[in-house]
Coordinates of C-alpha atoms in Angstrom, one line a residue:
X1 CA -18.3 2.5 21.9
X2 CA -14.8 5.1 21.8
X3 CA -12.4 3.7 19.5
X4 CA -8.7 3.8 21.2
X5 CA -6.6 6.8 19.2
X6 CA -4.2 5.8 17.6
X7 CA -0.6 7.3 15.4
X8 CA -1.6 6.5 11.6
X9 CA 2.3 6.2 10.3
X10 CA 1.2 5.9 7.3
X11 CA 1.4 7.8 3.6
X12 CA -2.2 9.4 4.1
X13 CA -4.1 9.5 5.6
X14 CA -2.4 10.8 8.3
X15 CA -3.0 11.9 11.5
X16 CA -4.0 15.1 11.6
X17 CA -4.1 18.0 14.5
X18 CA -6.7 19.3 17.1
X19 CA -7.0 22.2 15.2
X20 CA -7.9 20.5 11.7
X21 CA -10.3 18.3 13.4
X22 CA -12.3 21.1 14.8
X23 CA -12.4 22.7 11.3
X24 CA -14.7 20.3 10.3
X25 CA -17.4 21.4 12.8
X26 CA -19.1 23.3 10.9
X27 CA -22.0 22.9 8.0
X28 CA -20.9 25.0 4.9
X29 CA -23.1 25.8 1.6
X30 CA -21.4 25.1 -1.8
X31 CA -23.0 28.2 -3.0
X32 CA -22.4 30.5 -0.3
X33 CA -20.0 33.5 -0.7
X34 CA -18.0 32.7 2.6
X35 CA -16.8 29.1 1.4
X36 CA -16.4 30.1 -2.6
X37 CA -13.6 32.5 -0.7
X38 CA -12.0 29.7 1.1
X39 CA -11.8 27.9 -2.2
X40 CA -10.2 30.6 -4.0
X41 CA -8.0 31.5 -0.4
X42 CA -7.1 27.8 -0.8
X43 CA -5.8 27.7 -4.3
X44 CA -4.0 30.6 -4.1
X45 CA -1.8 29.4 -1.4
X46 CA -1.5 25.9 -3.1
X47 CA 0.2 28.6 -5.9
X48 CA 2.9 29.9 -3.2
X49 CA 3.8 26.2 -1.9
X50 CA 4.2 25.2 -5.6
X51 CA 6.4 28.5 -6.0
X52 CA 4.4 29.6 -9.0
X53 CA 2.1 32.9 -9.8
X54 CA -1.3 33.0 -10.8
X55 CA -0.8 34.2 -14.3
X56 CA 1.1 31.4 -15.6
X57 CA -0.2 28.5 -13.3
X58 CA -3.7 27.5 -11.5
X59 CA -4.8 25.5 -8.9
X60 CA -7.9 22.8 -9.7
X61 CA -9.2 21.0 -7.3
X62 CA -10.9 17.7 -7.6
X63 CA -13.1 15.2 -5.7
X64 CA -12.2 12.4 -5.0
X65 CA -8.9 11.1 -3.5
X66 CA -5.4 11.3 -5.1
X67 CA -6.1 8.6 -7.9
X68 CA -9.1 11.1 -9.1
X69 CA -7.0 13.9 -9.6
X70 CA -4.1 11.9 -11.5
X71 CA -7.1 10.7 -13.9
X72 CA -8.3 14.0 -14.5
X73 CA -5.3 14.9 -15.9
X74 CA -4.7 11.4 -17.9
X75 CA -8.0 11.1 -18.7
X76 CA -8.7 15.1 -19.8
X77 CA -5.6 16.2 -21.1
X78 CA -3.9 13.8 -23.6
X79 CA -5.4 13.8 -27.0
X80 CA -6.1 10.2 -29.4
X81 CA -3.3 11.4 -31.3
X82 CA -1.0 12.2 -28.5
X83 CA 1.4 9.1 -27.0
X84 CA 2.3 9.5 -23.2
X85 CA 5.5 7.3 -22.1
X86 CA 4.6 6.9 -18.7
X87 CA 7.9 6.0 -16.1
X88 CA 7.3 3.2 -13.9
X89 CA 8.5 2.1 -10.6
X90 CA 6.1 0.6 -8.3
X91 CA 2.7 0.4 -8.3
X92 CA 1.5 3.8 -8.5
X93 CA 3.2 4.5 -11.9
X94 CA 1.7 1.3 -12.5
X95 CA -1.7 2.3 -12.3
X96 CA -0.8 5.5 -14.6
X97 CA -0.8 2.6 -17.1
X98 CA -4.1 1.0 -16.4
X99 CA -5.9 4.7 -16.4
X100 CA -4.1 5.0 -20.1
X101 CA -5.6 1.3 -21.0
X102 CA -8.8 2.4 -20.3
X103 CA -9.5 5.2 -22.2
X104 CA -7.7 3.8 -25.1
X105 CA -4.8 6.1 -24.7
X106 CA -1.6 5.7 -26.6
X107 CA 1.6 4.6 -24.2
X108 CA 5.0 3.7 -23.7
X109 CA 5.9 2.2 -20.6
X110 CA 9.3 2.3 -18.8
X111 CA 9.7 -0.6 -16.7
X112 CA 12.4 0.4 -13.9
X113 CA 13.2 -2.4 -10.7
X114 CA 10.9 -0.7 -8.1
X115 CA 13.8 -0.9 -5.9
X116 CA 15.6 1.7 -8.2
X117 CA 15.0 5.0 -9.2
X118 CA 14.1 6.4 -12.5
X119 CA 17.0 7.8 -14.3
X120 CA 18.0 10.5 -16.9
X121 CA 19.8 8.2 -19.0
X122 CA 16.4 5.3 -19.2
X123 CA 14.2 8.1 -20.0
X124 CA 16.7 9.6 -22.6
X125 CA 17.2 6.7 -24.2
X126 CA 13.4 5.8 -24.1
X127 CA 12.9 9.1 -25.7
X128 CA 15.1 8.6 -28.5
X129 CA 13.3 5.1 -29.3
X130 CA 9.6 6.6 -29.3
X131 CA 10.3 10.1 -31.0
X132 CA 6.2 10.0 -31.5
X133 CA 6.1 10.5 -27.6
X134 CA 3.9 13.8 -26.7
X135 CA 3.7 13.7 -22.8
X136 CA 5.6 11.9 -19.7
X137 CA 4.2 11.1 -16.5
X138 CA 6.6 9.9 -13.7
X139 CA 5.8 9.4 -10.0
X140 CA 7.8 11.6 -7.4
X141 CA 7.7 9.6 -4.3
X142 CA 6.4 6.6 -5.4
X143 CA 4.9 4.9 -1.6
X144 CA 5.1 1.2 -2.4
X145 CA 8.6 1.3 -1.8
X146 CA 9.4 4.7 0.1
X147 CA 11.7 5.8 -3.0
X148 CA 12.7 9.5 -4.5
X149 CA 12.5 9.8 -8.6
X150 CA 15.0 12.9 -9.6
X151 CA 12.4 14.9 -11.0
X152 CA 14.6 18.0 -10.8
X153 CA 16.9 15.9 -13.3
X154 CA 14.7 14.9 -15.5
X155 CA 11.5 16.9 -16.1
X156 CA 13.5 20.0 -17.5
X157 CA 15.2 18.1 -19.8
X158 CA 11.6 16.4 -21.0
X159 CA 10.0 19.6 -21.4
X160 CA 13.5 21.1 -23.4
X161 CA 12.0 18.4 -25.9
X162 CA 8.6 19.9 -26.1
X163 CA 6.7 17.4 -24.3
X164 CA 4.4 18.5 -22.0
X165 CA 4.7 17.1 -18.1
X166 CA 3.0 15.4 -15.5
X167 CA 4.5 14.8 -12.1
X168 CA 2.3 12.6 -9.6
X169 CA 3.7 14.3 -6.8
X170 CA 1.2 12.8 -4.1
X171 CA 3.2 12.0 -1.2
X172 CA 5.6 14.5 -1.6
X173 CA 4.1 18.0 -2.3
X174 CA 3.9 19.7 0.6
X175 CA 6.5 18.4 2.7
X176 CA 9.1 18.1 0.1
X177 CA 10.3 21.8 -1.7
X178 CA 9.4 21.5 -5.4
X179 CA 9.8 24.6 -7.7
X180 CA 7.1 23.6 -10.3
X181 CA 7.8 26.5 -12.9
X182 CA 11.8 25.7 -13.0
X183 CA 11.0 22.7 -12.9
X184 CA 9.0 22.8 -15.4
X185 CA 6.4 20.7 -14.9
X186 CA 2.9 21.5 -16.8
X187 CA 0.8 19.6 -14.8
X188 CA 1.6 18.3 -11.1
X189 CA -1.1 16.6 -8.9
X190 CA -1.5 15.9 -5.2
X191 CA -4.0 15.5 -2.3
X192 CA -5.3 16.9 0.5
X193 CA -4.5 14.3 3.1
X194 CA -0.6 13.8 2.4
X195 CA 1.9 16.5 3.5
X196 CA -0.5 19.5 3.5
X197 CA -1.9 17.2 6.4
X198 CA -5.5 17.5 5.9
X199 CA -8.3 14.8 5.7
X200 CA -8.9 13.1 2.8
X201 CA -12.0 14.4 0.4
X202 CA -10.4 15.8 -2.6
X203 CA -7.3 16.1 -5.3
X204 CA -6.0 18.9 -6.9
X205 CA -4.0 19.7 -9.9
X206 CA -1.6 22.8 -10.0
X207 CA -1.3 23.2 -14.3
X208 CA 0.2 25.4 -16.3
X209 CA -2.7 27.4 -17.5
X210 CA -1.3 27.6 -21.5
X211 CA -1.3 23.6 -21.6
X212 CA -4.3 23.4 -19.7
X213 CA -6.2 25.6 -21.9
X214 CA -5.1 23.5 -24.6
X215 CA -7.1 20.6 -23.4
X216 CA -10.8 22.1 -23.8
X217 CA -13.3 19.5 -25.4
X218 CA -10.5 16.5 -24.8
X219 CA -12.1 15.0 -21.5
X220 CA -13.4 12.0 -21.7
X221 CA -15.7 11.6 -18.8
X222 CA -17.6 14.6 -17.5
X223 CA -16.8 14.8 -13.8
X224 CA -12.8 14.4 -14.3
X225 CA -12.5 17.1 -17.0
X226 CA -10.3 18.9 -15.4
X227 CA -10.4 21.9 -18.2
X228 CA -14.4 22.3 -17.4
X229 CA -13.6 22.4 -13.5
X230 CA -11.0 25.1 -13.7
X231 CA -13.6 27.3 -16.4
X232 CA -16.3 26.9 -13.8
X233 CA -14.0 28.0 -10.7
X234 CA -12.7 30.8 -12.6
X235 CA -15.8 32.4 -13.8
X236 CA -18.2 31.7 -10.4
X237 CA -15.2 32.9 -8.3
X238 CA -14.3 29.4 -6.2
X239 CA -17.9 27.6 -7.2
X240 CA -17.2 24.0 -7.5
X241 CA -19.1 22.3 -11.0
X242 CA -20.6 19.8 -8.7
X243 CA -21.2 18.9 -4.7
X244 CA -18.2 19.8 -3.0
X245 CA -16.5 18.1 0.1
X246 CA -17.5 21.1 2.2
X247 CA -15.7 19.5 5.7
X248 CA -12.6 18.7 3.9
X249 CA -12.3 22.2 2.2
X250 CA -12.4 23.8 5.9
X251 CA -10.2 21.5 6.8
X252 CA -7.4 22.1 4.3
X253 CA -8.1 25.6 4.8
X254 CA -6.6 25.5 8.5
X255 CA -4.0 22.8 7.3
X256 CA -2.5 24.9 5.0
X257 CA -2.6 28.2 8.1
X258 CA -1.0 25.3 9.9
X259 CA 1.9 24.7 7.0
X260 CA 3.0 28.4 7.1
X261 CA 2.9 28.3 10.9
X262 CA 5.0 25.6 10.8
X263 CA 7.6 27.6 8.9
X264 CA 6.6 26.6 5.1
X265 CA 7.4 23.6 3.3
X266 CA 11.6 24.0 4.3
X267 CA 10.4 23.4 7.7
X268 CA 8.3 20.9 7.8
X269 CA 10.3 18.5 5.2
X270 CA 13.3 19.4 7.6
X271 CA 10.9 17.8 10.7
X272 CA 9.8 14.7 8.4
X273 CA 13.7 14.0 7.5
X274 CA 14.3 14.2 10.9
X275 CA 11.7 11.6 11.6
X276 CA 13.1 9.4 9.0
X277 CA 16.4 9.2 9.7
X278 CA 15.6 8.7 13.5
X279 CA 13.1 5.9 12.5
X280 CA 15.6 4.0 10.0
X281 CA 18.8 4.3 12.7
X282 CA 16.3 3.1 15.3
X283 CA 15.0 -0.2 13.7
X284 CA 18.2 -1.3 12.0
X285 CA 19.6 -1.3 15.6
X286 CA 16.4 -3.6 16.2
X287 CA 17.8 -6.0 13.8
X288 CA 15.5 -4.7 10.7
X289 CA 16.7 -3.6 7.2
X290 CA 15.8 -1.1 5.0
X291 CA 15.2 -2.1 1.7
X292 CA 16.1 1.5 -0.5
X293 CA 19.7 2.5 -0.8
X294 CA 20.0 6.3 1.8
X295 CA 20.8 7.9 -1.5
X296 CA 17.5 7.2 -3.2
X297 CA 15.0 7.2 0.7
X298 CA 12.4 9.6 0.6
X299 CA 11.4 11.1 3.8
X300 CA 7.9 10.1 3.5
X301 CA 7.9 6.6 4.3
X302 CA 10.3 3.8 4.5
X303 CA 10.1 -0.1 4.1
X304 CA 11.6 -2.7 6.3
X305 CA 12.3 -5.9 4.9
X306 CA 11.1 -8.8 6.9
X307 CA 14.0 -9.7 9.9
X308 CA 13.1 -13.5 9.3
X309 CA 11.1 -16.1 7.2
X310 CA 8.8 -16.3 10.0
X311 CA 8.6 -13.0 10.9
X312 CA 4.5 -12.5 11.2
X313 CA 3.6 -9.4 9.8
X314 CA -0.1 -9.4 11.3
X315 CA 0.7 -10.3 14.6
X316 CA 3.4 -7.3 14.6
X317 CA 0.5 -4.9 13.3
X318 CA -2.1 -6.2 16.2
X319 CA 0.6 -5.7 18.5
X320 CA 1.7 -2.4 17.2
X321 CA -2.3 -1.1 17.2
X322 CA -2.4 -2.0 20.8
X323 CA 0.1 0.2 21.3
X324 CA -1.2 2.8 19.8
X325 CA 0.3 2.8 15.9
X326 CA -0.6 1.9 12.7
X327 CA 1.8 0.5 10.1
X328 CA 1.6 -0.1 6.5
X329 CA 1.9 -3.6 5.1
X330 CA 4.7 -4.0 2.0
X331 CA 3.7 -3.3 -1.6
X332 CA 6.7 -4.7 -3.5
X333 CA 6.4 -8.3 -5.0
X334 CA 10.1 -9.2 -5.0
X335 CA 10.9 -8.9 -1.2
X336 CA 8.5 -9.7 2.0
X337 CA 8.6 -5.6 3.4
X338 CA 6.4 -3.7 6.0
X339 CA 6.3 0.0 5.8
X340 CA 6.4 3.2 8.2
X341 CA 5.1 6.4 7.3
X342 CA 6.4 9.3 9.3
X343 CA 4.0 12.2 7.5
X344 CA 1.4 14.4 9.5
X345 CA 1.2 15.1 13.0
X346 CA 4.5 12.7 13.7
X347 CA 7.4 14.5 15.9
X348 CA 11.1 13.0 17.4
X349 CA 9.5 11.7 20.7
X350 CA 6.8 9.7 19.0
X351 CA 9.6 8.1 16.7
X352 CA 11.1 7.2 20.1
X353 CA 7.6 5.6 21.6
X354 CA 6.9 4.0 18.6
X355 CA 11.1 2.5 18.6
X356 CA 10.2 1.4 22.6
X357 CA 7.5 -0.4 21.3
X358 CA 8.5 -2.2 18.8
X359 CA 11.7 -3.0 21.0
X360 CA 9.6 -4.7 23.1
X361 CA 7.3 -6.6 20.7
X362 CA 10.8 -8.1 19.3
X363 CA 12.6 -8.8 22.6

């Protein structure tokens, strides 16, 4: 039986190209010298994306999805001594939390209305009530809700207190311009099946190689120390401590040839805007509302709050997969929301098939 195809509009995974699809077609050993150079062609270019050089910064990649690579860094780089203040809005920042719980970390968590963003003036003042804190985590895009955290506001002035930085920048990096070293962010973590537009497989952490090499002998698991990953990748040039996703690495290989094709990250954030806007203009003249103010929307993903008390979301989705898209169901617990991704292989017309659609489901 041949599954219908179908437009994923959702935060990753995405739909991906022809081209990144056929990369996977081919049986790889994690030993040999041919894929250790993809690995180390593919880390160097997750360098130039994150606007950084190889002597201050380095690229560690992780399997396992997106969640993997943010606990590498929680779990691996923050001391029993240390206390991380950890900003939350929505669930992802959220789950930041729980990793901390777990391995008995230290926190202080800023509680922010998941419909609002994280501010300079909470974190400040959050700051100057826990003078013990050591290290901040925030979320960029944080997908439950579709909304932008200012990062460029308020990880500089985080680090001008000494505190060393972590940026989940999952559903952003990639196909939203971040200058990690003016920034300055220490330690920012995304995956390979969100903007890059891969398949998903692994995570990977661009770090700051001075705080990095400060956290030697702190992991607290053995396959998320992320110090012991980037020692064996440096010295066996691109050898991976343990079974790699060989598929996934080809494939990330052509969708980052596929990025720089596109025109870099400029262009394709320009092409997912785009999408956005169209998407958000489209169903508010369908009678559905957006639910995060235009100032604070991310171009990743939006949510749609419910157009009635009625309004079945399930029997929307069926319809919607008949037609050939997938949605995402809300993740916020104060207000009934659907969401639409507009990341990966996504351009203007199929906004407009997907609008048509949904125009007709409605009518």
């Amino acid at each position: 039986m041949v599954e219908k195809k179908y437009l994923l509009l959702t935060p990753g995974p995405l739909t991906t190209s022809e081209e990144v699809k056929q990369a996977m077609d081919f049986d790889y050993c994690t030993w040999d010298d041919d894929y250790k150079k993809i690995t180390q062609s593919f880390r160097h270019s997750l360098l130039e994306v994150a606007q950084v050089n190889d002597k201050d910064y380095t690229a560690v990649p992780i399997q396992g999805s997106g969640t993997y690579g943010v606990e590498s860094v929680i779990g691996s780089t923050i001391s029993d001594d240390d206390t991380l203040l950890i900003a939350m809005n929505g669930a992802y920042g959220k789950r930041i939390g729980e990793m901390a719980d777990i391995y008995g970390i230290n926190h202080v968590d800023l509680v922010v209305d998941e419909r609002q963003p994280i501010t300079l003036e909470a974190v400040t003042k959050c700051l100057d009530a826990n003078p013990d804190v050591t290290h901040f985590a925030m979320i960029h895009c944080e997908t439950t809700t579709g909304i932008l955290n200012p990062i460029e506001d308020i990880i500089p002035y985080v680090s001008g207190r000494g505190i060393t930085t972590i940026v989940d920048a999952m559903s952003s990096f990639g196909g939203i311009p971040i200058d990690v070293k003016a920034n300055k962010i220490d330690y920012l973590i995304s995956s390979s099946n969100k903007c890059i537009q891969g398949v998903p497989g692994f995570s990977f952490v661009i770090a700051r190689k001075e705080a990095l090499e400060k956290a030697k002998g702190m992991a607290r698991t053995l396959s998320l120390d992320l110090y012991g990953q980037y020692i064996e990748m440096e010295r066996n040039n691109g050898k991976w401590r343990f079974t790699s996703p060989t598929h996934v690495v080809h494939a990330f290989y052509e969708a980052l040839k596929e990025l720089k094709e596109e025109g870099g990250v400029q262009a394709r954030h320009q092409r997912y805007e785009n999408n956005q806007k169209h998407l958000a203009k489209g169903m508010e003249e369908l009678g559905f509302k957006v639910l995060i103010d235009e100032k604070f929307q991310s171009p990743i993903i939006t949510s749609f709050i419910y157009p009635t008390e009625d309004f079945d979301f399930h029997e929307f989705y069926q319809q919607l997969k008949s037609d050939g898209f997938v949605i995402y169901p809300g993740k916020i617990s104060q207000v009934p929301t659907f969401r639409i991704g507009n990341i990966g292989e996504v351009y203007d017309e199929d906004i407009t098939k997907l609008l048509l659609a949904i125009k007709e489901i409605t009518e």
